[in-house]
Amino acid sequence: MEIQLLFFGIATDLVGENSLPYTIEENTTIAELKNSLISNFSELKNINEFAIAVNEEYADDDLIITNGDVVAIIPPVSGG
């Protein structure tokens, strides 16, 4: 299956892209995607601290991703 990954904030700097296509297996959960991303982008080792949104809605680790989904990787943001 093919999904689209979107990276925001520091995640863009860590990966070197703000978006890219990504291939996953059917019935992949957000938790499994996070593990796959850590394997392919060791810079994302803290991804479990990031928010994940699928098709513009925040997603829990047990959500199953479907073909064509857009998955946003959103690091923590601090402001003042």
mmCIF file with all atom_site columns, C-alpha atoms in Angstrom:
data_model
loop_
_atom_site.group_PDB
_atom_site.id
_atom_site.type_symbol
_atom_site.label_atom_id
_atom_site.label_alt_id
_atom_site.label_comp_id
_atom_site.label_asym_id
_atom_site.label_entity_id
_atom_site.label_seq_id
_atom_site.pdbx_PDB_ins_code
_atom_site.Cartn_x
_atom_site.Cartn_y
_atom_site.Cartn_z
_atom_site.occupancy
_atom_site.B_iso_or_equiv
_atom_site.pdbx_formal_charge
_atom_site.auth_seq_id
_atom_site.auth_comp_id
_atom_site.auth_asym_id
_atom_site.auth_atom_id
_atom_site.pdbx_PDB_model_num
ATOM 1  C CA . MET A 1 1  ? 0.000  0.000  0.000  1.00 0.00 ? 1  MET A CA 1
ATOM 2  C CA . GLU A 1 2  ? 1.118  3.514  -0.666 1.00 0.00 ? 2  GLU A CA 1
ATOM 3  C CA . ILE A 1 3  ? 0.555  6.385  1.749  1.00 0.00 ? 3  ILE A CA 1
ATOM 4  C CA . GLN A 1 4  ? 1.765  9.976  1.793  1.00 0.00 ? 4  GLN A CA 1
ATOM 5  C CA . LEU A 1 5  ? 3.844  11.160 4.736  1.00 0.00 ? 5  LEU A CA 1
ATOM 6  C CA . LEU A 1 6  ? 3.914  14.837 5.710  1.00 0.00 ? 6  LEU A CA 1
ATOM 7  C CA . PHE A 1 7  ? 6.585  16.113 8.083  1.00 0.00 ? 7  PHE A CA 1
ATOM 8  C CA . PHE A 1 8  ? 6.274  19.284 10.152 1.00 0.00 ? 8  PHE A CA 1
ATOM 9  C CA . GLY A 1 9  ? 8.657  21.329 12.278 1.00 0.00 ? 9  GLY A CA 1
ATOM 10 C CA . ILE A 1 10 ? 11.848 19.586 13.355 1.00 0.00 ? 10 ILE A CA 1
ATOM 11 C CA . ALA A 1 11 ? 10.672 16.340 11.707 1.00 0.00 ? 11 ALA A CA 1
ATOM 12 C CA . THR A 1 12 ? 11.196 18.035 8.323  1.00 0.00 ? 12 THR A CA 1
ATOM 13 C CA . ASP A 1 13 ? 14.789 18.848 9.286  1.00 0.00 ? 13 ASP A CA 1
ATOM 14 C CA . LEU A 1 14 ? 15.422 15.348 10.644 1.00 0.00 ? 14 LEU A CA 1
ATOM 15 C CA . VAL A 1 15 ? 14.188 13.579 7.514  1.00 0.00 ? 15 VAL A CA 1
ATOM 16 C CA . GLY A 1 16 ? 15.262 16.209 4.982  1.00 0.00 ? 16 GLY A CA 1
ATOM 17 C CA . GLU A 1 17 ? 11.848 16.256 3.286  1.00 0.00 ? 17 GLU A CA 1
ATOM 18 C CA . ASN A 1 18 ? 8.493  17.828 4.034  1.00 0.00 ? 18 ASN A CA 1
ATOM 19 C CA . SER A 1 19 ? 6.580  15.064 2.255  1.00 0.00 ? 19 SER A CA 1
ATOM 20 C CA . LEU A 1 20 ? 7.233  11.727 0.627  1.00 0.00 ? 20 LEU A CA 1
ATOM 21 C CA . PRO A 1 21 ? 5.392  8.627  -0.548 1.00 0.00 ? 21 PRO A CA 1
ATOM 22 C CA . TYR A 1 22 ? 5.833  5.602  1.723  1.00 0.00 ? 22 TYR A CA 1
ATOM 23 C CA . THR A 1 23 ? 4.991  1.951  1.192  1.00 0.00 ? 23 THR A CA 1
ATOM 24 C CA . ILE A 1 24 ? 3.513  -0.120 4.026  1.00 0.00 ? 24 ILE A CA 1
ATOM 25 C CA . GLU A 1 25 ? 1.834  -3.491 4.392  1.00 0.00 ? 25 GLU A CA 1
ATOM 26 C CA . GLU A 1 26 ? -1.959 -3.817 4.557  1.00 0.00 ? 26 GLU A CA 1
ATOM 27 C CA . ASN A 1 27 ? -3.445 -3.517 8.057  1.00 0.00 ? 27 ASN A CA 1
ATOM 28 C CA . THR A 1 28 ? -0.475 -1.520 9.355  1.00 0.00 ? 28 THR A CA 1
ATOM 29 C CA . THR A 1 29 ? -1.235 0.365  12.561 1.00 0.00 ? 29 THR A CA 1
ATOM 30 C CA . ILE A 1 30 ? 0.153  3.737  13.574 1.00 0.00 ? 30 ILE A CA 1
ATOM 31 C CA . ALA A 1 31 ? 2.371  1.961  16.140 1.00 0.00 ? 31 ALA A CA 1
ATOM 32 C CA . GLU A 1 32 ? 3.800  -0.280 13.410 1.00 0.00 ? 32 GLU A CA 1
ATOM 33 C CA . LEU A 1 33 ? 4.319  2.713  11.137 1.00 0.00 ? 33 LEU A CA 1
ATOM 34 C CA . LYS A 1 34 ? 6.256  4.478  13.893 1.00 0.00 ? 34 LYS A CA 1
ATOM 35 C CA . ASN A 1 35 ? 8.540  1.439  14.252 1.00 0.00 ? 35 ASN A CA 1
ATOM 36 C CA . SER A 1 36 ? 9.047  1.334  10.488 1.00 0.00 ? 36 SER A CA 1
ATOM 37 C CA . LEU A 1 37 ? 9.916  5.025  10.400 1.00 0.00 ? 37 LEU A CA 1
ATOM 38 C CA . ILE A 1 38 ? 12.438 4.603  13.228 1.00 0.00 ? 38 ILE A CA 1
ATOM 39 C CA . SER A 1 39 ? 14.040 1.751  11.266 1.00 0.00 ? 39 SER A CA 1
ATOM 40 C CA . ASN A 1 40 ? 14.262 3.820  8.075  1.00 0.00 ? 40 ASN A CA 1
ATOM 41 C CA . PHE A 1 41 ? 14.965 7.227  9.636  1.00 0.00 ? 41 PHE A CA 1
ATOM 42 C CA . SER A 1 42 ? 16.968 6.759  12.835 1.00 0.00 ? 42 SER A CA 1
ATOM 43 C CA . GLU A 1 43 ? 16.712 10.518 13.383 1.00 0.00 ? 43 GLU A CA 1
ATOM 44 C CA . LEU A 1 44 ? 13.037 9.961  14.275 1.00 0.00 ? 44 LEU A CA 1
ATOM 45 C CA . LYS A 1 45 ? 13.970 7.919  17.371 1.00 0.00 ? 45 LYS A CA 1
ATOM 46 C CA . ASN A 1 46 ? 11.698 10.158 19.483 1.00 0.00 ? 46 ASN A CA 1
ATOM 47 C CA . ILE A 1 47 ? 8.652  9.723  17.221 1.00 0.00 ? 47 ILE A CA 1
ATOM 48 C CA . ASN A 1 48 ? 6.642  8.312  20.121 1.00 0.00 ? 48 ASN A CA 1
ATOM 49 C CA . GLU A 1 49 ? 6.635  11.844 21.545 1.00 0.00 ? 49 GLU A CA 1
ATOM 50 C CA . PHE A 1 50 ? 5.181  13.227 18.286 1.00 0.00 ? 50 PHE A CA 1
ATOM 51 C CA . ALA A 1 51 ? 1.525  13.586 17.363 1.00 0.00 ? 51 ALA A CA 1
ATOM 52 C CA . ILE A 1 52 ? 0.315  11.633 14.334 1.00 0.00 ? 52 ILE A CA 1
ATOM 53 C CA . ALA A 1 53 ? -2.632 12.711 12.221 1.00 0.00 ? 53 ALA A CA 1
ATOM 54 C CA . VAL A 1 54 ? -4.264 10.645 9.493  1.00 0.00 ? 54 VAL A CA 1
ATOM 55 C CA . ASN A 1 55 ? -6.293 12.543 6.913  1.00 0.00 ? 55 ASN A CA 1
ATOM 56 C CA . GLU A 1 56 ? -6.214 15.653 9.137  1.00 0.00 ? 56 GLU A CA 1
ATOM 57 C CA . GLU A 1 57 ? -7.453 13.894 12.298 1.00 0.00 ? 57 GLU A CA 1
ATOM 58 C CA . TYR A 1 58 ? -5.259 12.957 15.243 1.00 0.00 ? 58 TYR A CA 1
ATOM 59 C CA . ALA A 1 59 ? -4.751 9.192  15.428 1.00 0.00 ? 59 ALA A CA 1
ATOM 60 C CA . ASP A 1 60 ? -4.080 6.693  18.209 1.00 0.00 ? 60 ASP A CA 1
ATOM 61 C CA . ASP A 1 61 ? -1.437 3.976  17.913 1.00 0.00 ? 61 ASP A CA 1
ATOM 62 C CA . ASP A 1 62 ? -4.048 1.268  17.203 1.00 0.00 ? 62 ASP A CA 1
ATOM 63 C CA . LEU A 1 63 ? -5.562 3.003  14.146 1.00 0.00 ? 63 LEU A CA 1
ATOM 64 C CA . ILE A 1 64 ? -5.186 0.915  10.980 1.00 0.00 ? 64 ILE A CA 1
ATOM 65 C CA . ILE A 1 65 ? -3.872 2.910  8.026  1.00 0.00 ? 65 ILE A CA 1
ATOM 66 C CA . THR A 1 66 ? -5.534 2.420  4.628  1.00 0.00 ? 66 THR A CA 1
ATOM 67 C CA . ASN A 1 67 ? -4.215 2.817  1.092  1.00 0.00 ? 67 ASN A CA 1
ATOM 68 C CA . GLY A 1 68 ? -3.905 6.444  0.042  1.00 0.00 ? 68 GLY A CA 1
ATOM 69 C CA . ASP A 1 69 ? -4.035 7.884  3.553  1.00 0.00 ? 69 ASP A CA 1
ATOM 70 C CA . VAL A 1 70 ? -2.121 11.074 4.293  1.00 0.00 ? 70 VAL A CA 1
ATOM 71 C CA . VAL A 1 71 ? -0.173 10.720 7.529  1.00 0.00 ? 71 VAL A CA 1
ATOM 72 C CA . ALA A 1 72 ? 1.244  13.825 9.212  1.00 0.00 ? 72 ALA A CA 1
ATOM 73 C CA . ILE A 1 73 ? 4.152  13.587 11.632 1.00 0.00 ? 73 ILE A CA 1
ATOM 74 C CA . ILE A 1 74 ? 3.835  16.516 14.060 1.00 0.00 ? 74 ILE A CA 1
ATOM 75 C CA . PRO A 1 75 ? 6.550  17.088 16.666 1.00 0.00 ? 75 PRO A CA 1
ATOM 76 C CA . PRO A 1 76 ? 5.826  18.778 19.992 1.00 0.00 ? 76 PRO A CA 1
ATOM 77 C CA . VAL A 1 77 ? 5.622  22.559 19.758 1.00 0.00 ? 77 VAL A CA 1
ATOM 78 C CA . SER A 1 78 ? 6.565  25.007 22.455 1.00 0.00 ? 78 SER A CA 1
ATOM 79 C CA . GLY A 1 79 ? 5.827  28.667 22.466 1.00 0.00 ? 79 GLY A CA 1
ATOM 80 C CA . GLY A 1 80 ? 6.076  31.654 24.607 1.00 0.00 ? 80 GLY A CA 1
#
